[in-house]
mmCIF file of C-alpha atoms in Angstrom:
data_model
loop_
_atom_site.group_PDB
_atom_site.id
_atom_site.type_symbol
_atom_site.label_atom_id
_atom_site.label_comp_id
_atom_site.label_asym_id
_atom_site.label_seq_id
_atom_site.Cartn_x
_atom_site.Cartn_y
_atom_site.Cartn_z
ATOM 1 C CA MET R 1 3.295 -35.206 20.978
ATOM 2 C CA PRO R 2 0.228 -36.955 19.487
ATOM 3 C CA ASP R 3 -2.043 -34.242 20.958
ATOM 4 C CA VAL R 4 -0.188 -31.633 18.881
ATOM 5 C CA LEU R 5 -1.132 -33.156 15.534
ATOM 6 C CA PRO R 6 -4.858 -32.255 15.732
ATOM 7 C CA ARG R 7 -3.905 -28.682 16.692
ATOM 8 C CA ILE R 8 -1.575 -28.500 13.697
ATOM 9 C CA GLU R 9 -4.312 -29.842 11.434
ATOM 10 C CA ALA R 10 -6.757 -27.235 12.758
ATOM 11 C CA CYS R 11 -4.335 -24.466 11.681
ATOM 12 C CA ILE R 12 -4.153 -25.531 8.028
ATOM 13 C CA PRO R 13 -7.000 -23.279 6.771
ATOM 14 C CA ALA R 14 -5.435 -20.235 8.438
ATOM 15 C CA LEU R 15 -2.020 -21.108 7.010
ATOM 16 C CA ARG R 16 -3.562 -21.444 3.560
ATOM 17 C CA ARG R 17 -5.325 -18.069 3.840
ATOM 18 C CA TYR R 18 -2.100 -16.364 4.855
ATOM 19 C CA ALA R 19 -0.125 -18.072 2.095
ATOM 20 C CA MET R 20 -2.751 -17.031 -0.488
ATOM 21 C CA ALA R 21 -2.562 -13.443 0.741
ATOM 22 C CA LEU R 22 1.230 -13.457 0.509
ATOM 23 C CA LEU R 23 1.666 -15.276 -2.784
ATOM 24 C CA ARG R 24 -1.656 -14.770 -4.624
ATOM 25 C CA GLY R 25 -1.322 -18.044 -6.492
ATOM 26 C CA ARG R 26 -3.140 -21.199 -5.467
ATOM 27 C CA GLN R 27 -0.333 -23.549 -6.431
ATOM 28 C CA ASP R 28 2.338 -21.415 -4.762
ATOM 29 C CA ALA R 29 0.205 -21.115 -1.619
ATOM 30 C CA ASP R 30 -0.370 -24.863 -1.477
ATOM 31 C CA ASP R 31 3.360 -25.448 -1.896
ATOM 32 C CA MET R 32 4.111 -22.979 0.902
ATOM 33 C CA VAL R 33 1.612 -24.660 3.260
ATOM 34 C CA HIS R 34 3.033 -28.074 2.377
ATOM 35 C CA ASP R 35 6.595 -26.900 3.015
ATOM 36 C CA THR R 36 5.504 -25.354 6.316
ATOM 37 C CA LEU R 37 3.836 -28.556 7.485
ATOM 38 C CA VAL R 38 6.785 -30.711 6.428
ATOM 39 C CA ARG R 39 9.207 -28.463 8.281
ATOM 40 C CA ALA R 40 6.929 -28.410 11.350
ATOM 41 C CA LEU R 41 6.674 -32.188 11.442
ATOM 42 C CA ASP R 42 10.424 -32.552 10.948
ATOM 43 C CA ARG R 43 11.090 -30.208 13.861
ATOM 44 C CA LEU R 44 8.243 -31.313 16.089
ATOM 45 C CA HIS R 45 10.702 -32.789 18.585
ATOM 46 C CA THR R 46 12.358 -29.367 19.067
ATOM 47 C CA ARG R 47 9.112 -27.510 19.846
ATOM 48 C CA ARG R 48 8.448 -26.434 23.419
ATOM 49 C CA ASP R 49 5.276 -27.912 24.857
ATOM 50 C CA ASP R 50 4.205 -24.618 26.413
ATOM 51 C CA GLY R 51 4.383 -22.672 23.123
ATOM 52 C CA ASP R 52 1.433 -21.769 20.931
ATOM 53 C CA VAL R 53 1.216 -24.125 17.942
ATOM 54 C CA ARG R 54 -0.469 -21.539 15.708
ATOM 55 C CA ALA R 55 2.191 -18.881 16.257
ATOM 56 C CA TRP R 56 4.910 -21.517 15.802
ATOM 57 C CA LEU R 57 3.450 -22.561 12.423
ATOM 58 C CA PHE R 58 3.118 -18.951 11.261
ATOM 59 C CA ALA R 59 6.729 -18.316 12.269
ATOM 60 C CA ILE R 60 7.829 -21.283 10.159
ATOM 61 C CA MET R 61 5.774 -20.009 7.207
ATOM 62 C CA HIS R 62 7.164 -16.508 7.622
ATOM 63 C CA ASN R 63 10.733 -17.796 7.580
ATOM 64 C CA LEU R 64 10.017 -19.902 4.487
ATOM 65 C CA PHE R 65 8.475 -16.883 2.758
ATOM 66 C CA ILE R 66 11.466 -14.683 3.556
ATOM 67 C CA SER R 67 13.812 -17.397 2.295
ATOM 68 C CA ARG R 68 11.795 -17.636 -0.911
ATOM 69 C CA LEU R 69 11.932 -13.853 -1.369
ATOM 70 C CA ARG R 70 15.663 -13.850 -0.907
ATOM 71 C CA ARG R 71 16.045 -16.714 -3.332
ATOM 72 C CA HIS R 72 13.809 -15.318 -6.036
ATOM 73 C CA ARG R 73 14.039 -11.589 -5.272
ATOM 74 C CA LEU R 74 10.315 -11.239 -5.926
ATOM 75 C CA GLY R 75 10.626 -13.059 -9.218
ATOM 76 C CA ALA R 76 8.128 -13.248 -12.015
ATOM 77 C CA SER R 77 5.983 -15.898 -10.332
ATOM 78 C CA TYR R 78 5.065 -13.503 -7.500
ATOM 79 C CA ALA R 79 4.494 -10.476 -9.728
ATOM 80 C CA ALA R 80 2.525 -12.435 -12.324
ATOM 81 C CA ALA R 81 0.086 -13.874 -9.807
ATOM 82 C CA ARG R 82 -1.683 -10.617 -9.027
ATOM 83 C CA GLU R 83 -5.246 -11.764 -9.638
ATOM 84 C CA PRO R 84 -6.791 -14.114 -7.090
ATOM 85 C CA GLU R 85 -7.617 -17.489 -8.611
ATOM 86 C CA ASP R 86 -10.421 -18.860 -6.518
ATOM 87 C CA VAL R 87 -11.506 -16.243 -4.048
ATOM 88 C CA ALA R 88 -15.232 -15.727 -3.718
ATOM 89 C CA VAL R 89 -16.182 -12.214 -4.833
ATOM 90 C CA ALA R 90 -19.550 -10.689 -5.600
ATOM 91 C CA ALA R 91 -20.620 -11.080 -9.202
ATOM 92 C CA ASP R 92 -20.985 -7.358 -9.798
ATOM 93 C CA GLN R 93 -18.237 -5.376 -11.453
ATOM 94 C CA GLU R 94 -18.011 -2.879 -8.633
ATOM 95 C CA GLY R 95 -17.151 -5.578 -6.111
ATOM 96 C CA ARG R 96 -14.490 -6.972 -8.419
ATOM 97 C CA LEU R 97 -12.986 -3.493 -8.873
ATOM 98 C CA ARG R 98 -12.947 -2.875 -5.111
ATOM 99 C CA TRP R 99 -11.255 -6.246 -4.610
ATOM 100 C CA ARG R 100 -8.633 -5.365 -7.242
ATOM 101 C CA ASP R 101 -8.073 -1.955 -5.638
ATOM 102 C CA LEU R 102 -7.623 -3.558 -2.213
ATOM 103 C CA LEU R 103 -5.062 -6.029 -3.589
ATOM 104 C CA ASN R 104 -3.235 -3.209 -5.358
ATOM 105 C CA ALA R 105 -3.238 -1.160 -2.155
ATOM 106 C CA LEU R 106 -1.870 -4.122 -0.182
ATOM 107 C CA ASP R 107 0.779 -4.686 -2.853
ATOM 108 C CA SER R 108 1.898 -1.073 -2.588
ATOM 109 C CA LEU R 109 2.633 -1.468 1.123
ATOM 110 C CA ALA R 110 6.096 -2.358 2.292
ATOM 111 C CA PRO R 111 6.326 -6.144 2.807
ATOM 112 C CA GLU R 112 6.870 -5.662 6.544
ATOM 113 C CA GLN R 113 3.659 -3.633 6.879
ATOM 114 C CA ARG R 114 1.677 -6.036 4.664
ATOM 115 C CA GLN R 115 2.716 -9.050 6.757
ATOM 116 C CA VAL R 116 1.710 -7.385 10.023
ATOM 117 C CA ILE R 117 -1.658 -6.261 8.627
ATOM 118 C CA LEU R 118 -2.439 -9.720 7.279
ATOM 119 C CA LEU R 119 -1.491 -11.465 10.514
ATOM 120 C CA VAL R 120 -3.460 -9.069 12.714
ATOM 121 C CA ALA R 121 -6.492 -8.336 10.532
ATOM 122 C CA VAL R 122 -6.954 -11.578 8.622
ATOM 123 C CA GLU R 123 -5.486 -14.224 10.916
ATOM 124 C CA ASP R 124 -6.556 -12.483 14.140
ATOM 125 C CA LEU R 125 -3.233 -12.980 15.902
ATOM 126 C CA THR R 126 -2.459 -10.834 18.915
ATOM 127 C CA TYR R 127 0.322 -8.277 18.749
ATOM 128 C CA ALA R 128 2.466 -10.512 20.963
ATOM 129 C CA GLU R 129 1.906 -13.502 18.661
ATOM 130 C CA VAL R 130 2.773 -11.422 15.601
ATOM 131 C CA ALA R 131 5.929 -10.202 17.346
ATOM 132 C CA HIS R 132 6.853 -13.821 18.050
ATOM 133 C CA VAL R 133 6.064 -14.946 14.485
ATOM 134 C CA LEU R 134 8.081 -12.164 12.858
ATOM 135 C CA ASN R 135 10.762 -12.145 15.579
ATOM 136 C CA ILE R 136 10.461 -8.397 16.180
ATOM 137 C CA PRO R 137 9.591 -6.295 19.254
ATOM 138 C CA ILE R 138 5.915 -5.693 19.972
ATOM 139 C CA GLY R 139 6.409 -1.929 19.574
ATOM 140 C CA THR R 140 7.629 -2.530 16.029
ATOM 141 C CA VAL R 141 4.477 -4.559 15.337
ATOM 142 C CA MET R 142 2.292 -1.705 16.543
ATOM 143 C CA SER R 143 4.284 0.852 14.555
ATOM 144 C CA ARG R 144 4.165 -1.153 11.323
ATOM 145 C CA LEU R 145 0.469 -1.812 11.800
ATOM 146 C CA ALA R 146 -0.317 1.865 12.374
ATOM 147 C CA ARG R 147 1.740 3.002 9.373
ATOM 148 C CA GLY R 148 0.278 0.258 7.164
ATOM 149 C CA ARG R 149 -3.299 1.092 8.139
ATOM 150 C CA GLU R 150 -2.675 4.786 7.539
ATOM 151 C CA ARG R 151 -1.203 4.042 4.119
ATOM 152 C CA LEU R 152 -4.193 1.844 3.229
ATOM 153 C CA ARG R 153 -6.567 4.606 4.330
ATOM 154 C CA ALA R 154 -4.716 7.107 2.165
ATOM 155 C CA LEU R 155 -4.801 4.778 -0.829
ATOM 156 C CA ALA R 156 -8.482 3.997 -0.314
ATOM 157 C CA ALA R 157 -9.487 7.654 0.002
ATOM 158 C CA VAL R 158 -11.096 8.542 -3.281
ATOM 159 C CA PRO R 159 -11.359 12.284 -3.737
ATOM 160 C CA GLU R 160 -14.886 13.388 -4.517
ATOM 161 C CA PRO R 161 -15.328 15.419 -7.662
ATOM 162 C CA ALA R 162 -15.684 19.131 -6.970
ATOM 163 C CA ARG R 163 -19.315 20.158 -7.058
ATOM 164 C CA PRO R 164 -20.268 23.526 -8.345
ATOM 165 C CA GLY R 165 -21.513 25.843 -5.654
ATOM 166 C CA LEU R 166 -25.202 26.647 -5.351
ATOM 167 C CA ARG R 167 -26.279 29.807 -7.027
ATOM 168 C CA ARG R 168 -29.253 31.908 -6.376
ATOM 169 C CA VAL R 169 -31.945 31.993 -9.012
ATOM 170 C CA LYS R 170 -34.577 34.772 -8.866
#
């Protein structure tokens, strides 16, 4: 059991990133990570030794997040925390606007698709690990990921203004 603690500690930055992506508020994310770690340490004796610690921690965080959603029904604290508090972004306005557009696009996704995209793209979990974390079949992970990516592509596609055709000048 003592060899598990350093592996848990190594996962804290990834847990924090995922919590920030889900909740968008630094305080809420820190609370979620804290609750995840407390629950993990309380249930450390029930964990299988052959299981992946990272996937186990993400599964705990996922379950806590779902419980919070059910309890608050996406209350005002989640909706009000739309702007990232301390995320490094380029100083130019264009970068800030792209960041805002990306967050808006992620927010417009169904929560199931957003969770899969964040776990695969940001946290670099395998499809099997995501299936384990979310307790869904691997085919569902692939389907949600494909639909979520397609939706993000559609939202990111900015139509170019129509250019007038070339005309011949004599």
